[in-house]
Every structure is written in structure tokens, then in C-alpha cells.
Amino acid sequence: MSLDEVVGELRSGMTIGIGGWGSRRKPMALVRAILRSDITDLTVVGYGGPDLGLLCSAGKVRKAYYGFVSLDSPPFYDPWFAKARTSGALTAREMDEGMLKCGLEAAAARLPFLPIRAGLGSDVPNFWEGELKTVESPYPVDGAPETLIAMPALNLDAALVHLNLGDAHGNAAYTGVDPYFDDLFCLAAQRRYVSVERVVETEELVKTVPLQALLLNRMMVDGVVEAPGGAHFTLAGDDYGRDEKFQKHYVESAKTPEAWQRFVDTYLAGSEEQYQAAVRRFAEEA
Amino acid sequence: MTSIETVTRAEICAVACAEIFSGAGEIMASPMSPMSIIGARLAKLTTEPDLLLSDGEALLFADTPPLGGKAPIEGWIPFRRVFDVVASGRRHVVMGANQIDRFGNQNLSAFGSLQRPTRQMFGVRGAPGNTINHATSYWVARHTNRVFTDGVDIVSGVGYDKVDAADPAYRFHHLHRVVTNLGVFDFEGPGHTMRARSLHPGVTADEVAENTSFEIAGLAEAGETRQPSAEELRLIREVLDPKKIRETEVPS
């Protein structure tokens, strides 16, 4: 599939899970394709980074379920997410990072909830405005039952993830030190789309990485897109590190409407190929 | 040789951060800032050799490298496994804080109201899960009355007044220490309120009181934070932080 064909299968109002973590292996090319579309009114689930920021910059997020939002390097706080929050533009379902994993696992196992300790005593239940309940254990500890957070399943209409290597059928692998939670996002979703740095024959895929790195199988994927540089400006395992200079440029550009319009015109107004070419020019000039 | 006159406030803080882990045993130490990282590595090189330390990303160090350095590894700890460790309780985290109140409630999420904050930070991150599951301490590089506030805007880290004593789900909650540029504190004051354990050399009780919005228990009686040993100074200065990154957090 192409990036725009994937986005063509998405609809306004959907609940979309976005893989990666902070500014790490985010499916940024797919996010950029959403920005090119008229899809809006999204509920976004994820470990937030500039993916959520870019979607907020275009006013496409109605509600967000997240454990944190971070750029992972100075200035750390994403400027567009901050603007959306301080202007009240989105409804926040903020939660502990572990609760997000738990909610995806519940959805993956088709369970209505899973019990978890994290969240108790904090302001997380207040963020959820009645959406988050507790559950009492039927098995007491020393005569007293534990009452835990009943983390609801985070069921997704669609999942978008970016991996390093895949075949045309949806088998896909990560390289580098961390799979993040991309398999859980796919297992929690109705429609699953993976962009990869490189599409190869299955035989080459399984010869290139250890078995443990084969994160996705065919049952977990509906569409594969070849998108070299598709995680830019976030890092992508062994393929490339974070483009710190460009991420700083993104942050600086968010500061004034004029600077942001220049950023949009230069990087976001055209195709993914035009984006990658403009990014190469930025690297040469910097 | 090193003399006590040359010991900086940052070095006093590094040793106080190391002492957070005294007696911790074979658990994962998760310090979140340069000073607390120096502290955890100092503890591992002196009294706590069984601590597990990661590179902050996904690798467990076999040796103890300098700040920002690499070392041989002994294992794998991707983010998903960190959450398993959190739930297991075999961890002691040292987080930062934008706000801490007298009961140990902590905020690193945002200022203002939940759905329309005045300033956005990280969100709650792992703070709710950390504080409810295992030992948690805090490192505050600039002790001010804006940080140590009467009430936090958003409770990300759980304080003692939020603990439901009737629910055993809260039984693992333990806030161990707060180390700042002014002193060492815990929550053993009346009703689990913040208490002074020691003030760093040269810091007065008045200075701490002026920079804290609430009354700190035991402030008048608090002794002086101990000096580093010669070996600790050598490890801090020559092995762990030769570039003096500690001074960026606590200038001398």
C-alpha cells in the first residue's frame, strides 16, 4: 500500500493507536499522511511524542489517552500538545505509563478490563471523569480484599506502527534495543498498518534478524507500506538516530504563527518524497 | 589528598543521593537525573554492589560507567520489562518533581486544572505506578517554596494522605527520602509529614524554612549531612563525574 492509501482507510472520529515511544520509532510518515488528509476528530492512544504534537498542530485530536508526552531531549515538552492542553482543545485521559500497556493487553485478550495497582491514590481517576472504575478482588489478603484499578481495554479502530524491516505480507521486525509496544497496538486494533524502512522477501527478513525480533506476524497486519525514513525525525533502532537538529527546528517553529506556516509550507504541504528532500536540504544547510 | 574545605555542595548532595540506596540489596535502582545517577553509581561502587543499573534506555550495565559513559552489559531491560519490574516491587526510583507537598504528593504532570492546565509538562509518566508499587525518593536540585508547596496542582506521585489504610492494595507505598540542595528529608514527621533528617554543611534551618511553604518537622533539631569519605570523593571526582556535570545541577 501507499501512505495515502492507508490513510484512505481511516475515518474521522476513529480511535487510533500510534506505536513507538516519545520521540522513538514513531510512524511519522503515516502521521504526515494524516495531516495531508481531511480526517479529523480523532481519539489518539499512545506513548506520546511529536506524533501527537503534529496531529494537535492541525487540530485533529479530540481526545487523547496517554501515559506521557515527551520529545525525549530538550526542551522535552511538546509545544503543540502543550498548546492543545492549555487551550482546552482536547479531552485528556492521562494515565500511568503501565496502565497504557495494561489497557492494550486487555484489548489484545478481548477482556473488558485488567486489574492494576498503578493509578490508585493519584489524580489519574480524576482525569478520567468517571470512565475509570475500581474492582475488588474476590480473594482477600489477610482477611481484607484488595481494591484495584480496573483498567478498561483500550480497543482501537486502527493501529499505526513503524518497524525496520518487513515482507509484503505483514511479517515485520524491529532492530535495535527495544520493540516498544508495537505488537500490542496491533493486537488491540481492528485495522493494523505498519510502515517499514524496507520491504524484503520473507526469506531475507528471517535471515536478517534473530527470531525474537520478529515482532509482527501476518495475523497482526492489514497493510504494509515501504517508507524509508518513515520515522523521521524520531529515532529508528539500528537504521538511524533521532534528528535532534530538526526536532529543535520543529519546536522553534511552533513558537509563532509565521514560523509555523513556513514549517508547514516547507515540510508538510507536499508528499512524503518532498518532505524527505526538504529534510535533506535542512541537514545540508545546518 | 582531599580536604573537607574543598568539598562542594554538589559532592555533599551526591553522597546523600548514594545513601538513598543504603540497604537496598539486589533491586533495580532507577535514578532520573545526573545527581541521582551519580548517587546510585556511587552506592554501587561502595556499599551496594548488588544494585542493578541500566543505561536509561534498555541495557543493564555489568560495570559502573562514568556519567554519559558506556560499559559492558549484563542484561536487557526494554520499557515493557521495566513495567514488570515496577509491578514486582524490586525497584527504587529517584524522580524529580515540579511540586511536592508535606505528605509527599508529587507533581510532574502540569500546572493548573486537569483538563485545561496553565502549563503542560510530561503528564503523570510512571509516577502513579512507581509510588504505589515500590520505594520512591525525590531529588530536587533547587529547594524553593514553589516546589515545596502547600498543595500540588496534580497528584502524579502518591503521598501518604492518599493511602487508604483499609485497602491492602496500598501496602507497598513507601516514600523513602527527599534530597535537595539544602538537606535530606523523609516523611517520618507527625502523620507522615516531611521531616528534616540533616541539613547540608552551611545551610541553616531558617534558610530551609524560608524556602518551604509548609512547616517541616524536626527542622531545629536536624544535624549536619555527613561529609564524603576520601574514597567517595575520589569516585565522584575521578571516576563517575570527571566533567563536573553535578555542578550544572548544584553550582558551587
Coordinates of C-alpha atoms in Angstrom, one line a residue:
Chain A
M1 CA 0.0 0.0 0.0
S2 CA 1.0 3.7 -0.2
L3 CA 0.9 6.0 2.7
D4 CA -2.2 7.8 1.3
E5 CA -4.0 4.5 0.7
V6 CA -3.6 3.6 4.3
V7 CA -5.0 7.0 5.4
G8 CA -7.8 6.4 2.9
E9 CA -8.9 3.5 5.0
L10 CA -9.2 5.7 8.1
R11 CA -12.2 7.8 9.1
S12 CA -12.8 10.9 11.1
G13 CA -13.8 10.1 14.7
M14 CA -11.8 6.9 14.9
T15 CA -9.8 5.7 17.9
I16 CA -6.2 5.3 16.6
G17 CA -3.3 3.8 18.5
I18 CA 0.1 5.1 17.5
G19 CA 3.2 2.9 18.2
G20 CA 6.7 3.9 19.2
W21 CA 7.5 5.8 22.4
G22 CA 8.1 9.5 22.9
S23 CA 10.5 10.5 20.1
R24 CA 11.4 6.9 19.3
R25 CA 10.4 4.9 16.2
K26 CA 7.1 6.8 15.6
P27 CA 5.2 6.2 12.3
M28 CA 5.8 9.8 11.4
A29 CA 5.3 9.3 7.6
L30 CA 1.8 7.9 8.4
V31 CA 1.2 10.9 10.7
R32 CA 2.2 13.2 7.9
A33 CA -0.2 11.5 5.6
I34 CA -3.0 12.1 8.1
L35 CA -2.0 15.8 8.1
R36 CA -2.5 15.8 4.3
S37 CA -5.9 14.3 4.6
D38 CA -9.2 15.8 5.9
I39 CA -9.5 13.2 8.6
T40 CA -10.2 14.8 12.0
D41 CA -11.9 14.4 15.4
L42 CA -9.6 11.6 16.3
T43 CA -9.1 9.8 19.6
V44 CA -5.4 9.0 19.9
V45 CA -3.9 6.4 22.2
G46 CA -0.1 6.1 22.7
Y47 CA 3.1 6.9 24.5
G48 CA 3.1 10.5 23.1
G49 CA 5.8 12.4 21.3
P50 CA 5.9 14.6 18.2
D51 CA 3.3 12.4 16.5
L52 CA 0.7 13.7 18.9
G53 CA 2.2 17.2 18.6
L54 CA 1.8 17.2 14.8
L55 CA -1.8 15.9 15.0
C56 CA -2.6 18.7 17.6
S57 CA -1.0 21.3 15.3
A58 CA -3.6 20.5 12.7
G59 CA -6.5 20.4 15.2
K60 CA -7.1 16.7 14.5
V61 CA -7.3 15.4 18.1
R62 CA -10.5 15.4 20.1
K63 CA -9.4 13.1 22.9
A64 CA -6.1 11.6 23.9
Y65 CA -5.2 8.5 26.0
Y66 CA -1.5 8.7 27.0
G67 CA 1.0 7.9 29.7
F68 CA 3.2 10.9 28.9
V69 CA 4.1 13.2 26.1
S70 CA 7.8 13.8 25.6
L71 CA 10.3 14.8 22.9
D72 CA 12.9 12.8 24.9
S73 CA 15.5 15.6 24.5
P74 CA 15.5 19.3 25.4
P75 CA 13.1 21.1 25.6
F76 CA 11.3 17.8 26.4
Y77 CA 7.7 19.1 26.4
D78 CA 6.0 19.0 23.0
P79 CA 4.9 22.6 22.1
W80 CA 1.7 21.6 20.1
F81 CA 0.4 19.2 22.7
A82 CA 1.0 21.9 25.3
K83 CA -1.0 24.4 23.2
A84 CA -3.8 22.0 22.8
R85 CA -3.9 21.3 26.5
T86 CA -3.7 24.9 27.7
S87 CA -6.4 26.0 25.3
G88 CA -8.6 23.1 26.3
A89 CA -8.7 21.8 22.7
L90 CA -8.7 18.1 23.7
T91 CA -10.1 15.9 26.4
A92 CA -7.2 14.3 28.3
R93 CA -7.4 10.7 29.6
E94 CA -3.9 10.9 31.2
M95 CA -2.7 7.7 32.9
D96 CA 0.3 5.9 34.4
E97 CA 2.6 4.5 31.7
G98 CA 2.0 1.0 32.9
M99 CA -1.8 1.4 32.7
L100 CA -1.5 2.0 28.9
K101 CA 0.3 -1.3 28.5
C102 CA -2.3 -2.9 30.7
G103 CA -5.2 -1.5 28.6
L104 CA -3.7 -2.7 25.4
E105 CA -3.1 -6.1 26.8
A106 CA -6.8 -6.3 27.9
A107 CA -7.9 -5.3 24.4
A108 CA -5.5 -7.9 22.9
A109 CA -7.0 -10.6 25.0
R110 CA -10.6 -9.4 24.3
L111 CA -11.1 -8.8 28.1
P112 CA -13.2 -5.9 29.4
F113 CA -10.5 -4.9 31.9
L114 CA -7.4 -6.0 33.7
P115 CA -6.7 -5.1 37.4
I116 CA -3.6 -3.0 38.1
R117 CA -2.2 -1.2 41.1
A118 CA -1.0 1.9 39.3
G119 CA -3.3 4.8 39.4
L120 CA -4.6 4.3 43.0
G121 CA -4.4 7.4 45.1
S122 CA -3.3 9.6 42.2
D123 CA -5.2 12.1 40.1
V124 CA -5.5 9.6 37.3
P125 CA -9.1 8.7 38.1
N126 CA -10.0 12.4 38.2
F127 CA -8.5 12.8 34.7
W128 CA -10.9 10.0 33.6
E129 CA -14.0 11.8 34.8
G130 CA -15.9 8.6 35.7
E131 CA -14.6 6.5 32.9
L132 CA -12.2 4.6 35.2
K133 CA -13.5 2.3 37.8
T134 CA -12.1 0.0 40.5
V135 CA -12.5 -3.7 41.0
E136 CA -12.5 -5.6 44.3
S137 CA -10.6 -8.9 44.4
P138 CA -12.7 -12.0 45.3
Y139 CA -9.5 -13.3 47.1
P140 CA -8.8 -11.5 50.4
V141 CA -5.3 -10.9 51.7
D142 CA -5.2 -11.5 55.5
G143 CA -9.0 -11.1 55.6
A144 CA -9.1 -7.8 53.6
P145 CA -9.8 -7.7 49.8
E146 CA -7.6 -5.5 47.6
T147 CA -9.4 -2.9 45.6
L148 CA -7.5 -2.2 42.4
I149 CA -7.9 -0.1 39.3
A150 CA -10.0 -1.9 36.7
M151 CA -8.1 -0.8 33.6
P152 CA -10.5 -0.8 30.7
A153 CA -9.5 -2.4 27.4
L154 CA -8.0 0.2 25.1
N155 CA -9.8 -1.1 21.9
L156 CA -8.5 0.6 18.8
D157 CA -10.2 1.1 15.4
A158 CA -6.8 1.3 13.9
A159 CA -3.1 1.0 14.8
L160 CA -0.2 2.7 13.1
V161 CA 3.3 1.4 13.8
H162 CA 6.7 1.8 12.1
L163 CA 9.3 -1.1 12.1
N164 CA 12.7 -1.6 10.5
L165 CA 12.1 -4.5 8.2
G166 CA 9.1 -6.4 6.8
D167 CA 7.8 -8.5 4.0
A168 CA 4.8 -7.7 1.8
H169 CA 2.5 -10.0 3.9
G170 CA 2.9 -8.2 7.2
N171 CA 5.7 -10.2 8.9
A172 CA 7.9 -7.5 10.4
A173 CA 10.8 -7.0 12.7
Y174 CA 12.5 -4.3 14.8
T175 CA 16.2 -3.7 15.0
G176 CA 17.9 -2.0 17.9
V177 CA 17.4 -2.3 21.7
D178 CA 13.6 -2.1 22.2
P179 CA 10.4 -3.3 20.5
Y180 CA 8.4 -0.7 22.5
F181 CA 4.7 -1.8 22.4
D182 CA 4.1 -2.0 18.7
D183 CA 2.8 -5.6 18.8
L184 CA 0.3 -4.8 21.5
F185 CA -1.0 -1.8 19.4
C186 CA -1.6 -4.2 16.5
L187 CA -3.2 -6.8 18.7
A188 CA -5.6 -4.2 20.2
A189 CA -6.8 -2.8 16.9
Q190 CA -9.3 -3.7 14.2
R191 CA -7.2 -2.4 11.3
R192 CA -3.4 -2.6 11.5
Y193 CA -1.0 -0.7 9.4
V194 CA 2.8 -1.0 9.5
S195 CA 5.3 1.2 7.7
V196 CA 8.8 -0.2 7.3
E197 CA 12.1 1.1 6.3
R198 CA 12.5 -1.7 3.8
V199 CA 10.2 -4.3 2.3
V200 CA 12.1 -7.6 1.6
E201 CA 11.3 -11.1 0.7
T202 CA 10.2 -13.2 3.7
E203 CA 13.4 -15.4 3.4
E204 CA 15.6 -12.3 3.6
L205 CA 13.6 -10.9 6.6
V206 CA 14.0 -14.1 8.7
K207 CA 17.7 -14.4 7.7
T208 CA 18.4 -10.8 8.7
V209 CA 17.1 -10.7 12.3
P210 CA 17.0 -13.1 15.2
L211 CA 13.7 -14.9 15.7
Q212 CA 13.0 -12.8 18.8
A213 CA 12.9 -9.6 16.7
L214 CA 10.1 -10.9 14.5
L215 CA 7.5 -8.8 16.4
L216 CA 4.6 -9.0 13.9
N217 CA 3.1 -11.9 12.0
R218 CA 0.5 -11.9 9.2
M219 CA -2.4 -12.2 11.6
M220 CA -1.5 -8.8 13.1
V221 CA -1.2 -6.7 10.0
D222 CA -3.7 -5.5 7.3
G223 CA -1.4 -3.2 5.3
V224 CA 2.3 -2.7 4.7
V225 CA 3.9 0.5 3.4
E226 CA 7.5 0.9 2.4
A227 CA 8.6 4.2 3.9
P228 CA 12.3 4.7 4.2
G229 CA 13.0 7.5 6.7
G230 CA 9.4 6.9 7.8
A231 CA 10.1 7.5 11.5
H232 CA 12.0 10.8 10.9
F233 CA 12.6 12.9 13.0
T234 CA 12.3 10.3 15.7
L235 CA 15.0 7.6 16.1
A236 CA 14.5 4.2 14.4
G237 CA 16.6 1.4 16.0
D238 CA 19.7 0.4 14.0
D239 CA 18.6 2.4 10.9
Y240 CA 19.1 6.0 12.2
G241 CA 19.2 8.1 15.4
R242 CA 16.9 11.0 16.2
D243 CA 17.4 14.1 14.1
E244 CA 17.9 16.3 17.1
K245 CA 18.6 19.5 15.0
F246 CA 15.3 19.0 13.0
Q247 CA 13.4 18.2 16.2
K248 CA 14.6 21.5 17.7
H249 CA 13.6 23.3 14.4
Y250 CA 10.1 21.8 14.8
V251 CA 10.0 23.1 18.4
E252 CA 11.2 26.6 17.4
S253 CA 8.8 26.7 14.5
A254 CA 5.8 26.2 16.8
K255 CA 6.5 29.5 18.6
T256 CA 4.9 31.9 16.2
P257 CA 2.2 31.5 13.6
E258 CA 4.5 32.9 10.9
A259 CA 7.3 30.4 11.7
W260 CA 4.8 27.5 11.8
Q261 CA 3.4 28.5 8.4
R262 CA 6.9 28.4 7.0
F263 CA 7.4 24.9 8.6
V264 CA 4.2 23.7 7.0
D265 CA 5.0 25.2 3.6
T266 CA 8.5 23.7 3.6
Y267 CA 7.8 20.3 5.0
L268 CA 4.2 19.4 5.3
A269 CA 2.4 20.8 2.3
G270 CA 3.6 18.2 -0.2
S271 CA 4.3 14.5 -0.5
E272 CA 6.4 12.3 1.7
E273 CA 9.1 12.4 -1.0
Q274 CA 9.1 16.2 -0.9
Y275 CA 9.3 16.1 2.9
Q276 CA 12.4 13.8 2.7
A277 CA 14.0 16.0 0.1
A278 CA 13.4 19.1 2.2
V279 CA 14.8 17.4 5.3
R280 CA 18.0 16.5 3.3
R281 CA 18.3 20.2 2.3
F282 CA 17.9 21.2 6.0
A283 CA 20.7 18.8 7.0
E284 CA 23.0 20.1 4.4
E285 CA 22.3 23.7 5.3
A286 CA 22.5 23.2 9.1
Chain B
M1 CA 44.5 14.3 49.1
T2 CA 41.2 15.9 49.6
S3 CA 40.3 18.2 52.5
I4 CA 36.9 18.9 53.8
E5 CA 37.3 22.6 52.9
T6 CA 37.3 21.7 49.3
V7 CA 34.2 19.6 49.3
T8 CA 31.4 21.2 47.3
R9 CA 27.7 21.3 47.9
A10 CA 27.2 19.1 44.8
E11 CA 29.5 16.5 46.3
I12 CA 27.6 16.5 49.6
C13 CA 24.4 16.0 47.5
A14 CA 25.9 13.2 45.5
V15 CA 26.7 11.3 48.7
A16 CA 23.3 12.0 50.1
C17 CA 21.8 10.6 46.9
A18 CA 24.0 7.5 47.3
E19 CA 22.7 6.9 50.8
I20 CA 19.1 6.7 49.4
F21 CA 20.1 3.2 48.4
S22 CA 21.7 2.1 51.7
G23 CA 20.5 -1.5 52.4
A24 CA 18.5 -1.7 49.1
G25 CA 20.1 -5.0 48.1
E26 CA 19.5 -6.7 44.7
I27 CA 17.0 -4.4 43.2
M28 CA 16.9 -2.0 40.2
A29 CA 18.0 1.5 41.0
S30 CA 16.3 4.0 38.7
P31 CA 17.7 7.5 39.1
M32 CA 16.3 10.0 36.7
S33 CA 18.7 12.9 36.8
P34 CA 22.5 13.4 36.7
M35 CA 22.9 13.9 40.5
S36 CA 20.8 10.9 41.4
I37 CA 22.6 8.8 38.8
I38 CA 26.0 9.8 40.3
G39 CA 24.5 8.8 43.7
A40 CA 23.2 5.4 42.6
R41 CA 26.5 4.6 40.9
L42 CA 28.5 5.7 43.9
A43 CA 26.3 3.4 46.1
K44 CA 27.0 0.5 43.7
L45 CA 30.8 1.2 43.8
T46 CA 30.9 1.4 47.6
T47 CA 28.3 -0.3 49.9
E48 CA 25.6 -1.6 47.4
P49 CA 27.4 -3.8 44.8
D50 CA 24.2 -5.9 44.0
L51 CA 22.2 -2.9 42.7
L52 CA 21.0 -3.3 39.0
L53 CA 21.6 -0.2 36.9
S54 CA 20.5 0.5 33.4
D55 CA 21.7 2.8 30.7
G56 CA 18.4 4.6 30.9
E57 CA 17.2 3.0 27.7
A58 CA 17.2 -0.8 27.5
L59 CA 20.5 -2.2 28.7
L60 CA 21.6 -3.4 32.1
F61 CA 25.2 -2.4 32.9
A62 CA 27.6 -5.1 34.2
D63 CA 30.1 -2.4 35.2
T64 CA 29.6 1.1 36.5
P65 CA 30.5 3.7 33.9
P66 CA 31.0 7.4 34.4
L67 CA 28.1 9.8 33.7
G68 CA 27.3 9.6 30.0
G69 CA 29.8 6.7 29.5
K70 CA 29.3 3.2 28.2
A71 CA 30.0 -0.1 30.0
P72 CA 29.8 -3.8 29.3
I73 CA 26.3 -5.1 29.8
E74 CA 24.7 -7.9 31.7
G75 CA 21.1 -7.9 30.5
W76 CA 18.2 -6.5 28.7
I77 CA 15.5 -4.2 30.2
P78 CA 13.3 -2.7 27.4
F79 CA 10.5 -0.4 28.6
R80 CA 7.9 -3.2 28.7
R81 CA 10.1 -5.2 31.1
V82 CA 10.5 -2.1 33.3
F83 CA 6.8 -2.2 33.9
D84 CA 7.1 -5.8 35.0
V85 CA 9.9 -4.8 37.4
V86 CA 7.7 -1.9 38.8
A87 CA 4.8 -4.3 39.5
S88 CA 7.2 -6.8 41.1
G89 CA 8.3 -4.1 43.6
R90 CA 12.0 -4.8 43.2
R91 CA 12.9 -1.2 42.3
H92 CA 13.8 2.1 44.0
V93 CA 13.2 5.1 41.8
V94 CA 14.5 8.6 42.3
M95 CA 12.3 11.0 40.4
G96 CA 12.3 14.8 40.0
A97 CA 9.4 16.9 41.0
N98 CA 7.8 20.2 39.9
Q99 CA 5.9 20.2 43.2
I100 CA 5.9 18.2 46.5
D101 CA 3.6 18.8 49.4
R102 CA 4.1 18.0 53.1
F103 CA 2.6 14.5 52.7
G104 CA 4.8 13.6 49.7
N105 CA 2.2 14.2 47.0
Q106 CA 4.3 15.0 43.9
N107 CA 3.5 16.7 40.6
L108 CA 5.4 16.4 37.3
S109 CA 2.3 16.5 35.1
A110 CA 1.1 20.0 34.6
F111 CA 0.2 23.2 36.5
G112 CA -3.4 24.3 36.8
S113 CA -6.5 22.3 36.2
L114 CA -6.6 18.7 34.9
Q115 CA -8.4 19.4 31.6
R116 CA -7.1 22.9 31.0
P117 CA -3.7 23.4 32.6
T118 CA -1.9 26.7 32.6
R119 CA 1.4 24.9 31.9
Q120 CA 1.9 21.5 30.4
M121 CA 4.8 19.3 31.5
F122 CA 5.2 15.5 30.9
G123 CA 1.9 14.1 32.1
V124 CA 2.0 11.7 35.1
R125 CA 4.5 9.3 33.4
G126 CA 5.3 6.3 35.6
A127 CA 4.8 8.3 38.9
P128 CA 1.5 6.7 40.0
G129 CA 2.8 3.2 39.4
N130 CA 6.1 3.8 40.9
T131 CA 4.8 5.3 44.1
I132 CA 2.1 2.7 44.7
N133 CA 4.5 -0.3 43.9
H134 CA 7.9 0.3 45.3
A135 CA 10.3 2.6 47.2
T136 CA 10.3 6.1 45.7
S137 CA 12.6 9.0 46.6
Y138 CA 12.9 12.5 45.1
W139 CA 15.8 14.7 44.1
V140 CA 15.2 18.4 43.9
A141 CA 18.2 20.5 42.8
R142 CA 16.7 23.8 43.7
H143 CA 14.8 23.7 47.0
T144 CA 12.2 26.6 46.8
N145 CA 8.8 27.3 48.3
R146 CA 7.3 26.9 44.8
V147 CA 8.4 23.3 44.7
F148 CA 7.7 22.6 48.4
T149 CA 4.1 23.8 48.2
D150 CA 1.0 23.6 50.4
G151 CA -0.8 21.6 47.8
V152 CA 0.2 20.1 44.4
D153 CA -1.9 21.0 41.4
I154 CA -2.0 17.4 40.0
V155 CA -1.1 14.3 42.1
S156 CA 1.1 12.2 39.9
G157 CA 3.2 10.7 42.7
V158 CA 1.0 9.4 45.6
G159 CA 1.5 11.0 49.0
Y160 CA 0.8 9.5 52.5
D161 CA -2.5 11.2 52.9
K162 CA -3.9 9.5 49.8
V163 CA -3.1 6.0 51.2
D164 CA -6.3 4.0 52.1
A165 CA -5.2 2.0 55.1
A166 CA -8.2 -0.3 54.8
D167 CA -7.2 -1.4 51.2
P168 CA -4.2 -3.7 51.2
A169 CA -3.5 -2.6 47.6
Y170 CA -1.7 0.4 49.1
R171 CA 0.6 -1.7 51.3
F172 CA 3.7 -1.3 49.1
H173 CA 3.6 2.5 49.2
H174 CA 6.9 3.9 50.6
L175 CA 8.4 7.4 50.1
H176 CA 12.0 7.0 51.4
R177 CA 13.9 10.2 51.1
V178 CA 13.8 13.7 49.6
V179 CA 17.3 15.0 48.9
T180 CA 17.6 18.7 47.9
N181 CA 20.5 21.2 47.5
L182 CA 19.7 22.2 51.1
G183 CA 19.3 18.9 53.0
V184 CA 18.0 15.4 53.4
F185 CA 14.3 14.8 54.4
D186 CA 11.9 11.9 54.9
F187 CA 8.2 11.6 55.7
E188 CA 8.5 10.4 59.3
G189 CA 7.1 13.6 60.8
P190 CA 3.7 13.6 62.6
G191 CA 1.1 11.9 60.4
H192 CA 3.7 11.0 57.8
T193 CA 4.7 14.6 57.1
M194 CA 8.0 15.8 55.8
R195 CA 10.8 15.8 58.3
A196 CA 14.4 17.1 58.2
R197 CA 17.0 14.4 58.7
S198 CA 20.0 16.6 58.1
L199 CA 20.9 19.9 56.6
H200 CA 24.0 20.2 54.4
P201 CA 27.0 22.0 55.9
G202 CA 26.5 25.8 55.8
V203 CA 22.7 25.5 55.5
T204 CA 20.6 27.0 58.3
A205 CA 17.1 25.9 59.5
D206 CA 15.9 29.4 58.6
E207 CA 17.1 29.1 55.0
V208 CA 15.1 25.8 54.7
A209 CA 12.0 27.3 56.4
E210 CA 12.1 30.3 54.1
N211 CA 12.2 28.1 51.0
T212 CA 9.4 25.7 52.1
S213 CA 5.7 26.7 52.1
F214 CA 4.8 24.3 54.9
E215 CA 6.4 23.6 58.3
I216 CA 9.0 20.8 58.2
A217 CA 9.1 18.6 61.3
G218 CA 12.4 18.3 63.2
L219 CA 14.0 21.2 61.4
A220 CA 15.5 22.8 64.5
E221 CA 17.0 19.5 65.7
A222 CA 18.4 18.3 62.4
G223 CA 22.1 17.6 62.3
E224 CA 24.5 18.1 59.5
T225 CA 24.7 15.9 56.4
R226 CA 27.8 13.9 56.6
Q227 CA 31.0 14.6 54.6
P228 CA 32.1 12.3 51.8
S229 CA 34.9 10.0 52.6
A230 CA 38.1 10.3 50.7
E231 CA 37.2 7.3 48.7
E232 CA 33.8 8.7 47.8
L233 CA 35.4 12.0 46.7
R234 CA 37.8 10.1 44.5
L235 CA 35.0 8.1 42.9
I236 CA 32.9 11.2 42.3
R237 CA 35.7 13.4 41.0
E238 CA 37.9 10.9 39.1
V239 CA 35.6 8.0 38.1
L240 CA 31.9 8.9 37.9
D241 CA 31.8 12.7 37.1
P242 CA 35.2 14.0 36.0
K243 CA 33.4 16.6 33.8
K244 CA 31.7 18.0 36.9
I245 CA 28.2 17.7 35.4
R246 CA 27.0 17.7 39.0
E247 CA 27.8 21.4 39.1
T248 CA 25.2 22.1 36.4
E249 CA 22.5 20.9 38.9
V250 CA 24.1 22.4 42.1
P251 CA 26.6 25.2 41.3
S252 CA 29.3 25.7 43.9

